[in-house]
JSON list of C-alpha atoms in Angstrom, two decimals:
[
{"chain": "A", "resi": 1, "resn": "MET", "atom": "CA", "xyz": [0.00, 0.00, 0.00]},
{"chain": "A", "resi": 2, "resn": "GLU", "atom": "CA", "xyz": [1.41, 3.34, -1.05]},
{"chain": "A", "resi": 3, "resn": "ILE", "atom": "CA", "xyz": [1.08, 6.39, 1.16]},
{"chain": "A", "resi": 4, "resn": "GLU", "atom": "CA", "xyz": [-0.14, 8.33, -1.88]},
{"chain": "A", "resi": 5, "resn": "ASP", "atom": "CA", "xyz": [-3.14, 5.98, -2.07]},
{"chain": "A", "resi": 6, "resn": "PHE", "atom": "CA", "xyz": [-4.22, 6.90, 1.44]},
{"chain": "A", "resi": 7, "resn": "PRO", "atom": "CA", "xyz": [-6.97, 9.55, 1.35]},
{"chain": "A", "resi": 8, "resn": "SER", "atom": "CA", "xyz": [-5.51, 12.81, 2.65]},
{"chain": "A", "resi": 9, "resn": "HIS", "atom": "CA", "xyz": [-8.80, 13.88, 4.24]},
{"chain": "A", "resi": 10, "resn": "ILE", "atom": "CA", "xyz": [-8.70, 10.79, 6.46]},
{"chain": "A", "resi": 11, "resn": "ILE", "atom": "CA", "xyz": [-5.14, 11.64, 7.45]},
{"chain": "A", "resi": 12, "resn": "GLU", "atom": "CA", "xyz": [-6.21, 15.15, 8.42]},
{"chain": "A", "resi": 13, "resn": "GLU", "atom": "CA", "xyz": [-9.13, 13.79, 10.46]},
{"chain": "A", "resi": 14, "resn": "ILE", "atom": "CA", "xyz": [-6.82, 11.45, 12.36]},
{"chain": "A", "resi": 15, "resn": "LYS", "atom": "CA", "xyz": [-4.34, 14.25, 12.99]},
{"chain": "A", "resi": 16, "resn": "LYS", "atom": "CA", "xyz": [-7.10, 16.32, 14.59]},
{"chain": "A", "resi": 17, "resn": "HIS", "atom": "CA", "xyz": [-7.61, 13.66, 17.23]},
{"chain": "A", "resi": 18, "resn": "VAL", "atom": "CA", "xyz": [-4.07, 12.45, 17.90]},
{"chain": "A", "resi": 19, "resn": "GLY", "atom": "CA", "xyz": [-0.63, 13.99, 18.09]},
{"chain": "A", "resi": 20, "resn": "ASP", "atom": "CA", "xyz": [1.81, 13.69, 15.19]},
{"chain": "A", "resi": 21, "resn": "LEU", "atom": "CA", "xyz": [3.83, 11.01, 16.98]},
{"chain": "A", "resi": 22, "resn": "GLU", "atom": "CA", "xyz": [0.81, 8.86, 17.75]},
{"chain": "A", "resi": 23, "resn": "PHE", "atom": "CA", "xyz": [-0.46, 9.41, 14.21]},
{"chain": "A", "resi": 24, "resn": "THR", "atom": "CA", "xyz": [2.83, 8.32, 12.72]},
{"chain": "A", "resi": 25, "resn": "LYS", "atom": "CA", "xyz": [2.94, 5.16, 14.82]},
{"chain": "A", "resi": 26, "resn": "THR", "atom": "CA", "xyz": [-0.68, 4.36, 13.98]},
{"chain": "A", "resi": 27, "resn": "PHE", "atom": "CA", "xyz": [-0.13, 5.08, 10.28]},
{"chain": "A", "resi": 28, "resn": "ILE", "atom": "CA", "xyz": [2.96, 2.88, 10.08]},
{"chain": "A", "resi": 29, "resn": "THR", "atom": "CA", "xyz": [1.16, 0.09, 11.92]},
{"chain": "A", "resi": 30, "resn": "PHE", "atom": "CA", "xyz": [-1.78, 0.42, 9.54]},
{"chain": "A", "resi": 31, "resn": "ILE", "atom": "CA", "xyz": [0.39, 0.22, 6.43]},
{"chain": "A", "resi": 32, "resn": "THR", "atom": "CA", "xyz": [2.58, -2.63, 7.64]},
{"chain": "A", "resi": 33, "resn": "SER", "atom": "CA", "xyz": [-0.46, -4.66, 8.69]},
{"chain": "A", "resi": 34, "resn": "ARG", "atom": "CA", "xyz": [-1.75, -4.69, 5.11]}
]
């Protein structure tokens, strides 16, 4: 899964609710679990 394929509006929504560090960890976990 490419990062470019991930909808940017979802990324922005997640960033509203979590810090950048937590977002990064969650995002990496999400991608690597695919």
